[in-house]
Amino acid sequence: MWPPLIFFTLLILILLQFLWQERRFRRQRERARQEYNDASFQQQQKVIGQAQAQQQALFNSMIEGVLLLDRDWRIQLINQSLRELFDVAGEISGQTILEAFRLPDLSELAARLKKEKTIFDVELEVRGKKKRCLQVNASAVVDRDGLEQGSIFVFHDLTRLKELENTRQEFVANVSHELRTPLSLIKGFAETLLDGAKDNPEVATRFLQNIDKHTDRLLFLIEDLLTISRLESGQIALNCHPVELNFLVERVTEDLNSLAREKEIILDNQIPKDFIAVADADRLQQVFFNLVENSIKYGKAKGRVTIGGRQIADHKIELFVEDDGMGIPPEARERIFERFYRADRARSRETGGTGLGLAIVKHIVQAHGSKVSVTSESNEGTKFFFTVPAKI
Ligand code: ADP
């Protein structure tokens, strides 16, 4: 049987038992009042109270929100999860759904339940402090004699699931778009070559260079996609050892020197030689590579990119990469760490950016127990910071 259905059936059984016990408790109370003296009546009350508290605790321990209505469609029980889902504070027993929740959609659902007796998988949007998407299952509760005793509503919070689904769809759409652009260009150049351009050596060389450039872009994109997917799925375990930071940054600046020279940018490694971090050297190198490469790409021609650090409290080293380039607009500063977000789309494409560099940086820095942050001034420059544990 379908798992939610099994769960729902079980819940109904628990509730039937709850209702049956409630009735029994009531009868017992009456009988107790008649048959026993004050002392034994109080003892009986205590036992009943304990059993009721146990039942309430059982409902409160559930992740799903549960709402139980009595025969007159008034609230008999609401568990803790449902209180949190609907931001309900205070006593609402005895109120109608509309009085308690002020949600016409939910009252309509109750009206539907009156007619249909069961409702499965209805999605309900709740706009409280946070917009939530709930899946509601509901059923009339019938006792052993077939008499309706009330109804039960069970609410599953689908908000996180929906968010993940949206992110996944957005990601697939972005990846397809990113792959399609260079592929259509490559196809365009190849077709033009086949149509005759191949017979003109000068044009053919230019087109082949373009094909080469866009193929590189595809390779970088696939490489970055693989890295980000491994980082996000937690498949990459950090291999942390003492790392000489100045030496590590030196390797990065050597790799990027030719790119910097094209814009006559000076790469200035100011990290003190005795700074030793405990980190995954390869991953940390990737962080510096992405940040310094961006500083060159978005930096000012004939400008300077500075890489530095300082010892801070708690055995940490704060590192930074700073440029004197175009800067990042205030509204984009938080978003640049999202996958495929680009503040300057045209410039990013022109420089062959994948839109994933900073998302990779964010994940690696997080895996080292820190958070990457940025400060920037329009047309003055940008500075990225993060910390790494220092070797003690
Ligand atoms: P991209 O491949 O587009 O460079 P990133 O994830 O590395 O992707 O960066 C995201 C965006 O952040 C870039 O497209 C750019 O708009 C902005 N950005 C990153 N670094 C800088 C910088 N040093 N100066 C200005 N803008 C930057």
Short mmCIF file of N, CA and C in Angstrom, two decimals, residues 166-319:
data_model
loop_
_atom_site.label_atom_id
_atom_site.label_comp_id
_atom_site.label_asym_id
_atom_site.label_seq_id
_atom_site.Cartn_x
_atom_site.Cartn_y
_atom_site.Cartn_z
N ASN A 166 12.23 23.36 -6.82
CA ASN A 166 12.42 24.58 -7.62
C ASN A 166 13.89 24.81 -7.92
N THR A 167 14.74 24.61 -6.88
CA THR A 167 16.18 24.82 -7.08
C THR A 167 16.69 23.86 -8.15
N ARG A 168 16.21 22.61 -8.09
CA ARG A 168 16.68 21.60 -9.04
C ARG A 168 16.27 21.99 -10.46
N GLN A 169 15.00 22.43 -10.60
CA GLN A 169 14.52 22.80 -11.94
C GLN A 169 15.31 24.00 -12.47
N GLU A 170 15.56 24.97 -11.57
CA GLU A 170 16.30 26.17 -11.96
C GLU A 170 17.71 25.77 -12.40
N PHE A 171 18.31 24.83 -11.64
CA PHE A 171 19.67 24.39 -11.93
C PHE A 171 19.73 23.72 -13.31
N VAL A 172 18.78 22.82 -13.57
CA VAL A 172 18.75 22.12 -14.86
C VAL A 172 18.59 23.14 -15.99
N ALA A 173 17.68 24.12 -15.78
CA ALA A 173 17.45 25.13 -16.82
C ALA A 173 18.73 25.94 -17.06
N ASN A 174 19.42 26.31 -15.96
CA ASN A 174 20.65 27.09 -16.08
C ASN A 174 21.74 26.31 -16.80
N VAL A 175 21.90 25.04 -16.40
CA VAL A 175 22.96 24.23 -17.02
C VAL A 175 22.68 24.07 -18.51
N SER A 176 21.41 23.80 -18.86
CA SER A 176 21.08 23.61 -20.28
C SER A 176 21.41 24.89 -21.05
N HIS A 177 21.04 26.02 -20.45
CA HIS A 177 21.30 27.29 -21.12
C HIS A 177 22.81 27.52 -21.31
N GLU A 178 23.56 27.25 -20.23
CA GLU A 178 25.01 27.47 -20.28
C GLU A 178 25.68 26.56 -21.31
N LEU A 179 25.16 25.32 -21.44
CA LEU A 179 25.76 24.39 -22.39
C LEU A 179 25.36 24.75 -23.82
N ARG A 180 24.13 25.24 -23.97
CA ARG A 180 23.62 25.50 -25.32
C ARG A 180 24.38 26.64 -25.99
N THR A 181 24.74 27.67 -25.21
CA THR A 181 25.37 28.84 -25.83
C THR A 181 26.67 28.47 -26.54
N PRO A 182 27.68 27.89 -25.85
CA PRO A 182 28.90 27.55 -26.60
C PRO A 182 28.68 26.50 -27.67
N LEU A 183 27.77 25.55 -27.41
CA LEU A 183 27.53 24.50 -28.41
C LEU A 183 26.96 25.08 -29.70
N SER A 184 26.00 26.04 -29.58
CA SER A 184 25.45 26.62 -30.82
C SER A 184 26.52 27.40 -31.56
N LEU A 185 27.42 28.06 -30.79
CA LEU A 185 28.48 28.80 -31.47
C LEU A 185 29.42 27.84 -32.22
N ILE A 186 29.79 26.75 -31.53
CA ILE A 186 30.69 25.77 -32.15
C ILE A 186 30.04 25.23 -33.43
N LYS A 187 28.74 24.90 -33.32
CA LYS A 187 28.03 24.35 -34.48
C LYS A 187 28.00 25.37 -35.62
N GLY A 188 27.74 26.65 -35.27
CA GLY A 188 27.70 27.71 -36.27
C GLY A 188 29.02 27.82 -37.02
N PHE A 189 30.13 27.82 -36.27
CA PHE A 189 31.45 27.93 -36.92
C PHE A 189 31.73 26.70 -37.79
N ALA A 190 31.40 25.51 -37.29
CA ALA A 190 31.66 24.28 -38.05
C ALA A 190 30.85 24.30 -39.35
N GLU A 191 29.58 24.71 -39.26
CA GLU A 191 28.74 24.73 -40.47
C GLU A 191 29.28 25.72 -41.50
N THR A 192 29.71 26.90 -41.00
CA THR A 192 30.25 27.89 -41.94
C THR A 192 31.52 27.37 -42.60
N LEU A 193 32.34 26.65 -41.82
CA LEU A 193 33.56 26.07 -42.40
C LEU A 193 33.19 25.08 -43.50
N LEU A 194 32.21 24.22 -43.20
CA LEU A 194 31.80 23.21 -44.18
C LEU A 194 31.18 23.85 -45.42
N ASP A 195 30.52 24.99 -45.23
CA ASP A 195 29.88 25.68 -46.36
C ASP A 195 30.90 26.37 -47.27
N GLY A 196 32.16 26.29 -46.95
CA GLY A 196 33.15 26.88 -47.86
C GLY A 196 34.23 27.68 -47.17
N ALA A 197 34.00 28.13 -45.95
CA ALA A 197 35.00 28.96 -45.27
C ALA A 197 36.31 28.20 -45.09
N LYS A 198 36.24 26.86 -45.10
CA LYS A 198 37.47 26.06 -44.90
C LYS A 198 38.48 26.30 -46.04
N ASP A 199 37.99 26.78 -47.19
CA ASP A 199 38.89 26.98 -48.33
C ASP A 199 39.68 28.28 -48.22
N ASN A 200 39.29 29.13 -47.28
CA ASN A 200 40.05 30.36 -47.06
C ASN A 200 40.86 30.18 -45.77
N PRO A 201 42.18 29.91 -45.89
CA PRO A 201 42.98 29.55 -44.71
C PRO A 201 42.88 30.56 -43.58
N GLU A 202 42.82 31.84 -43.91
CA GLU A 202 42.79 32.87 -42.86
C GLU A 202 41.49 32.79 -42.04
N VAL A 203 40.37 32.69 -42.79
CA VAL A 203 39.07 32.60 -42.13
C VAL A 203 38.97 31.28 -41.37
N ALA A 204 39.45 30.22 -42.01
CA ALA A 204 39.37 28.88 -41.38
C ALA A 204 40.11 28.89 -40.05
N THR A 205 41.31 29.49 -40.01
CA THR A 205 42.09 29.53 -38.77
C THR A 205 41.32 30.29 -37.69
N ARG A 206 40.74 31.43 -38.06
CA ARG A 206 40.00 32.23 -37.08
C ARG A 206 38.82 31.44 -36.51
N PHE A 207 38.11 30.74 -37.42
CA PHE A 207 36.95 29.98 -36.97
C PHE A 207 37.37 28.81 -36.08
N LEU A 208 38.49 28.17 -36.47
CA LEU A 208 38.96 27.04 -35.64
C LEU A 208 39.40 27.53 -34.26
N GLN A 209 40.00 28.72 -34.22
CA GLN A 209 40.39 29.29 -32.91
C GLN A 209 39.16 29.54 -32.04
N ASN A 210 38.09 30.02 -32.70
CA ASN A 210 36.84 30.24 -31.96
C ASN A 210 36.26 28.93 -31.44
N ILE A 211 36.32 27.91 -32.30
CA ILE A 211 35.82 26.59 -31.88
C ILE A 211 36.62 26.11 -30.68
N ASP A 212 37.93 26.31 -30.74
CA ASP A 212 38.82 25.89 -29.66
C ASP A 212 38.45 26.64 -28.36
N LYS A 213 38.21 27.96 -28.49
CA LYS A 213 37.90 28.78 -27.31
C LYS A 213 36.57 28.32 -26.65
N HIS A 214 35.56 28.07 -27.50
CA HIS A 214 34.27 27.68 -26.92
C HIS A 214 34.28 26.25 -26.40
N THR A 215 35.14 25.41 -26.99
CA THR A 215 35.26 24.04 -26.45
C THR A 215 35.90 24.12 -25.07
N ASP A 216 36.88 25.00 -24.92
CA ASP A 216 37.51 25.20 -23.60
C ASP A 216 36.46 25.63 -22.59
N ARG A 217 35.58 26.54 -23.03
CA ARG A 217 34.54 27.04 -22.13
C ARG A 217 33.64 25.91 -21.66
N LEU A 218 33.32 25.02 -22.62
CA LEU A 218 32.47 23.86 -22.25
C LEU A 218 33.20 22.98 -21.25
N LEU A 219 34.50 22.77 -21.49
CA LEU A 219 35.27 21.91 -20.58
C LEU A 219 35.34 22.52 -19.18
N PHE A 220 35.59 23.85 -19.11
CA PHE A 220 35.65 24.51 -17.79
C PHE A 220 34.32 24.38 -17.07
N LEU A 221 33.24 24.56 -17.87
CA LEU A 221 31.91 24.50 -17.27
C LEU A 221 31.66 23.10 -16.69
N ILE A 222 32.01 22.08 -17.46
CA ILE A 222 31.75 20.71 -16.99
C ILE A 222 32.63 20.40 -15.77
N GLU A 223 33.86 20.88 -15.83
CA GLU A 223 34.78 20.69 -14.68
C GLU A 223 34.19 21.34 -13.42
N ASP A 224 33.72 22.59 -13.57
CA ASP A 224 33.14 23.32 -12.43
C ASP A 224 31.86 22.66 -11.93
N LEU A 225 31.06 22.16 -12.88
CA LEU A 225 29.80 21.49 -12.49
C LEU A 225 30.10 20.24 -11.67
N LEU A 226 31.11 19.49 -12.11
CA LEU A 226 31.48 18.27 -11.37
C LEU A 226 31.96 18.64 -9.97
N THR A 227 32.80 19.69 -9.89
CA THR A 227 33.32 20.11 -8.58
C THR A 227 32.18 20.52 -7.67
N ILE A 228 31.28 21.35 -8.19
CA ILE A 228 30.20 21.85 -7.33
C ILE A 228 29.27 20.72 -6.91
N SER A 229 29.03 19.79 -7.82
CA SER A 229 28.12 18.70 -7.43
C SER A 229 28.77 17.83 -6.36
N ARG A 230 30.10 17.61 -6.48
CA ARG A 230 30.78 16.81 -5.43
C ARG A 230 30.78 17.56 -4.10
N LEU A 231 31.03 18.88 -4.17
CA LEU A 231 31.06 19.67 -2.93
C LEU A 231 29.69 19.69 -2.27
N GLU A 232 28.65 19.90 -3.09
CA GLU A 232 27.30 20.01 -2.52
C GLU A 232 26.79 18.69 -1.98
N SER A 233 27.22 17.58 -2.58
CA SER A 233 26.72 16.30 -2.08
C SER A 233 27.61 15.77 -0.95
N GLY A 234 28.62 16.57 -0.57
CA GLY A 234 29.48 16.19 0.55
C GLY A 234 30.41 15.03 0.20
N GLN A 235 30.61 14.78 -1.11
CA GLN A 235 31.47 13.65 -1.52
C GLN A 235 32.96 13.95 -1.33
N ILE A 236 33.27 15.26 -1.20
CA ILE A 236 34.69 15.60 -1.09
C ILE A 236 35.06 15.71 0.38
N ALA A 237 35.94 14.82 0.81
CA ALA A 237 36.40 14.91 2.20
C ALA A 237 37.67 15.75 2.20
N LEU A 238 37.76 16.68 3.13
CA LEU A 238 38.95 17.54 3.17
C LEU A 238 40.14 16.76 3.70
N ASN A 239 41.29 17.06 3.10
CA ASN A 239 42.52 16.40 3.52
C ASN A 239 43.39 17.50 4.13
N CYS A 240 43.15 17.78 5.43
CA CYS A 240 43.80 18.96 6.03
C CYS A 240 45.17 18.68 6.62
N HIS A 241 46.12 19.53 6.26
CA HIS A 241 47.51 19.44 6.74
C HIS A 241 48.03 20.86 6.92
N PRO A 242 49.18 21.02 7.60
CA PRO A 242 49.76 22.37 7.65
C PRO A 242 50.13 22.84 6.23
N VAL A 243 49.74 24.09 5.92
CA VAL A 243 49.98 24.63 4.57
C VAL A 243 50.70 25.97 4.70
N GLU A 244 51.82 26.12 3.98
CA GLU A 244 52.52 27.41 3.97
C GLU A 244 51.77 28.33 3.01
N LEU A 245 51.08 29.33 3.56
CA LEU A 245 50.15 30.11 2.74
C LEU A 245 50.85 30.95 1.67
N ASN A 246 52.00 31.54 2.01
CA ASN A 246 52.69 32.38 1.03
C ASN A 246 53.10 31.54 -0.18
N PHE A 247 53.60 30.35 0.09
CA PHE A 247 54.06 29.46 -0.96
C PHE A 247 52.89 29.03 -1.86
N LEU A 248 51.75 28.72 -1.20
CA LEU A 248 50.56 28.29 -1.94
C LEU A 248 50.06 29.40 -2.88
N VAL A 249 50.05 30.63 -2.35
CA VAL A 249 49.57 31.75 -3.17
C VAL A 249 50.56 32.05 -4.30
N GLU A 250 51.85 31.81 -4.03
CA GLU A 250 52.86 32.02 -5.07
C GLU A 250 52.58 31.13 -6.29
N ARG A 251 52.17 29.88 -6.00
CA ARG A 251 51.86 28.95 -7.10
C ARG A 251 50.68 29.47 -7.91
N VAL A 252 49.69 30.04 -7.21
CA VAL A 252 48.51 30.57 -7.91
C VAL A 252 48.90 31.77 -8.79
N THR A 253 49.69 32.67 -8.23
CA THR A 253 50.04 33.87 -9.00
C THR A 253 50.92 33.50 -10.21
N GLU A 254 51.75 32.47 -10.05
CA GLU A 254 52.55 32.03 -11.21
C GLU A 254 51.63 31.55 -12.33
N ASP A 255 50.61 30.75 -11.93
CA ASP A 255 49.67 30.23 -12.94
C ASP A 255 48.89 31.34 -13.63
N LEU A 256 48.63 32.42 -12.89
CA LEU A 256 47.76 33.47 -13.45
C LEU A 256 48.54 34.67 -13.99
N ASN A 257 49.87 34.58 -13.94
CA ASN A 257 50.69 35.72 -14.35
C ASN A 257 50.46 36.14 -15.79
N SER A 258 50.31 35.15 -16.69
CA SER A 258 50.16 35.53 -18.10
C SER A 258 48.82 36.24 -18.31
N LEU A 259 47.77 35.79 -17.61
CA LEU A 259 46.47 36.46 -17.71
C LEU A 259 46.57 37.90 -17.18
N ALA A 260 47.30 38.04 -16.05
CA ALA A 260 47.45 39.37 -15.44
C ALA A 260 48.25 40.29 -16.38
N ARG A 261 49.27 39.72 -17.03
CA ARG A 261 50.11 40.53 -17.92
C ARG A 261 49.30 41.12 -19.08
N GLU A 262 48.28 40.32 -19.56
CA GLU A 262 47.46 40.81 -20.69
C GLU A 262 46.81 42.14 -20.34
N LYS A 263 46.50 42.34 -19.03
CA LYS A 263 45.85 43.61 -18.62
C LYS A 263 46.82 44.49 -17.84
N GLU A 264 48.09 44.09 -17.87
CA GLU A 264 49.15 44.82 -17.15
C GLU A 264 48.79 45.00 -15.68
N ILE A 265 48.28 43.95 -15.08
CA ILE A 265 47.90 43.99 -13.66
C ILE A 265 49.02 43.37 -12.83
N ILE A 266 49.34 44.02 -11.71
CA ILE A 266 50.39 43.48 -10.82
C ILE A 266 49.75 42.57 -9.78
N LEU A 267 50.29 41.36 -9.64
CA LEU A 267 49.79 40.45 -8.60
C LEU A 267 50.74 40.56 -7.40
N ASP A 268 50.21 41.01 -6.28
CA ASP A 268 51.05 41.32 -5.13
C ASP A 268 50.74 40.37 -3.96
N ASN A 269 51.63 39.40 -3.75
CA ASN A 269 51.42 38.43 -2.66
C ASN A 269 52.05 38.97 -1.38
N GLN A 270 51.20 39.43 -0.44
CA GLN A 270 51.73 40.04 0.79
C GLN A 270 51.57 39.12 2.00
N ILE A 271 51.27 37.87 1.77
CA ILE A 271 51.07 36.99 2.92
C ILE A 271 52.42 36.70 3.58
N PRO A 272 52.54 36.95 4.91
CA PRO A 272 53.81 36.70 5.58
C PRO A 272 54.26 35.24 5.41
N LYS A 273 55.57 35.09 5.26
CA LYS A 273 56.11 33.76 4.93
C LYS A 273 55.88 32.74 6.05
N ASP A 274 55.73 33.25 7.31
CA ASP A 274 55.59 32.28 8.42
C ASP A 274 54.13 31.94 8.74
N PHE A 275 53.20 32.36 7.87
CA PHE A 275 51.78 32.02 8.12
C PHE A 275 51.50 30.59 7.67
N ILE A 276 51.14 29.76 8.67
CA ILE A 276 50.84 28.37 8.32
C ILE A 276 49.41 28.04 8.76
N ALA A 277 48.63 27.58 7.79
CA ALA A 277 47.23 27.22 8.10
C ALA A 277 47.11 25.71 8.15
N VAL A 278 46.00 25.25 8.76
CA VAL A 278 45.70 23.82 8.67
C VAL A 278 44.51 23.72 7.72
N ALA A 279 44.78 23.24 6.51
CA ALA A 279 43.74 23.27 5.48
C ALA A 279 44.02 22.21 4.42
N ASP A 280 43.04 22.04 3.53
CA ASP A 280 43.23 21.15 2.38
C ASP A 280 43.91 21.99 1.30
N ALA A 281 45.20 21.71 1.05
CA ALA A 281 46.00 22.58 0.19
C ALA A 281 45.40 22.72 -1.21
N ASP A 282 44.95 21.61 -1.81
CA ASP A 282 44.44 21.68 -3.19
C ASP A 282 43.18 22.54 -3.26
N ARG A 283 42.30 22.34 -2.28
CA ARG A 283 41.04 23.10 -2.28
C ARG A 283 41.30 24.57 -2.01
N LEU A 284 42.22 24.84 -1.07
CA LEU A 284 42.53 26.23 -0.74
C LEU A 284 43.16 26.93 -1.95
N GLN A 285 43.97 26.17 -2.68
CA GLN A 285 44.58 26.72 -3.89
C GLN A 285 43.49 27.09 -4.90
N GLN A 286 42.46 26.24 -4.97
CA GLN A 286 41.35 26.52 -5.88
C GLN A 286 40.61 27.80 -5.47
N VAL A 287 40.45 28.01 -4.15
CA VAL A 287 39.80 29.23 -3.65
C VAL A 287 40.59 30.45 -4.12
N PHE A 288 41.91 30.43 -3.87
CA PHE A 288 42.74 31.58 -4.28
C PHE A 288 42.72 31.75 -5.79
N PHE A 289 42.77 30.61 -6.52
CA PHE A 289 42.79 30.70 -7.98
C PHE A 289 41.53 31.41 -8.47
N ASN A 290 40.35 30.97 -7.97
CA ASN A 290 39.09 31.57 -8.43
C ASN A 290 39.02 33.05 -8.06
N LEU A 291 39.44 33.38 -6.82
CA LEU A 291 39.34 34.78 -6.39
C LEU A 291 40.31 35.68 -7.16
N VAL A 292 41.56 35.19 -7.33
CA VAL A 292 42.55 36.03 -8.03
C VAL A 292 42.18 36.15 -9.51
N GLU A 293 41.71 35.03 -10.09
CA GLU A 293 41.30 35.08 -11.50
C GLU A 293 40.17 36.11 -11.69
N ASN A 294 39.20 36.11 -10.77
CA ASN A 294 38.11 37.10 -10.86
C ASN A 294 38.66 38.51 -10.72
N SER A 295 39.60 38.70 -9.77
CA SER A 295 40.16 40.04 -9.56
C SER A 295 40.85 40.54 -10.82
N ILE A 296 41.43 39.61 -11.57
CA ILE A 296 42.07 40.04 -12.83
C ILE A 296 40.99 40.33 -13.87
N LYS A 297 40.00 39.41 -13.96
CA LYS A 297 38.96 39.56 -14.99
C LYS A 297 38.16 40.85 -14.79
N TYR A 298 37.80 41.12 -13.53
CA TYR A 298 36.95 42.28 -13.26
C TYR A 298 37.76 43.47 -12.72
N GLY A 299 39.07 43.31 -12.68
CA GLY A 299 39.94 44.37 -12.17
C GLY A 299 40.24 45.39 -13.25
N LYS A 300 40.85 46.49 -12.80
CA LYS A 300 41.15 47.60 -13.73
C LYS A 300 42.45 47.27 -14.48
N ALA A 301 42.49 47.60 -15.77
CA ALA A 301 43.74 47.43 -16.52
C ALA A 301 44.82 48.29 -15.87
N LYS A 302 46.02 47.79 -15.81
CA LYS A 302 47.18 48.45 -15.18
C LYS A 302 46.95 48.62 -13.66
N GLY A 303 46.06 47.82 -13.13
CA GLY A 303 45.76 47.93 -11.69
C GLY A 303 46.61 46.96 -10.87
N ARG A 304 46.12 46.67 -9.64
CA ARG A 304 46.88 45.81 -8.73
C ARG A 304 45.92 44.86 -8.02
N VAL A 305 46.34 43.62 -7.88
CA VAL A 305 45.56 42.65 -7.09
C VAL A 305 46.44 42.25 -5.91
N THR A 306 45.92 42.47 -4.70
CA THR A 306 46.71 42.18 -3.51
C THR A 306 46.13 40.98 -2.78
N ILE A 307 47.03 40.08 -2.38
CA ILE A 307 46.59 38.92 -1.60
C ILE A 307 47.32 39.03 -0.26
N GLY A 308 46.54 39.09 0.83
CA GLY A 308 47.19 39.29 2.13
C GLY A 308 46.49 38.53 3.24
N GLY A 309 46.99 38.70 4.45
CA GLY A 309 46.37 38.01 5.58
C GLY A 309 46.84 38.59 6.90
N ARG A 310 46.10 38.28 7.96
CA ARG A 310 46.53 38.70 9.30
C ARG A 310 46.05 37.66 10.30
N GLN A 311 46.86 37.54 11.36
CA GLN A 311 46.51 36.59 12.42
C GLN A 311 45.40 37.21 13.24
N ILE A 312 44.32 36.47 13.50
CA ILE A 312 43.29 37.00 14.39
C ILE A 312 43.10 36.05 15.56
N ALA A 313 42.24 36.46 16.50
CA ALA A 313 42.06 35.65 17.72
C ALA A 313 41.59 34.24 17.38
N ASP A 314 41.55 33.40 18.39
CA ASP A 314 41.07 32.02 18.25
C ASP A 314 41.87 31.19 17.26
N HIS A 315 43.15 31.46 17.16
CA HIS A 315 44.02 30.68 16.28
C HIS A 315 43.49 30.64 14.84
N LYS A 316 43.14 31.80 14.36
CA LYS A 316 42.65 31.85 12.98
C LYS A 316 43.46 32.87 12.19
N ILE A 317 43.52 32.61 10.87
CA ILE A 317 44.17 33.58 9.98
C ILE A 317 43.10 34.11 9.04
N GLU A 318 43.00 35.44 8.97
CA GLU A 318 42.04 36.01 8.02
C GLU A 318 42.80 36.33 6.73
N LEU A 319 42.26 35.83 5.62
CA LEU A 319 42.92 36.03 4.32
C LEU A 319 42.05 36.92 3.45
#
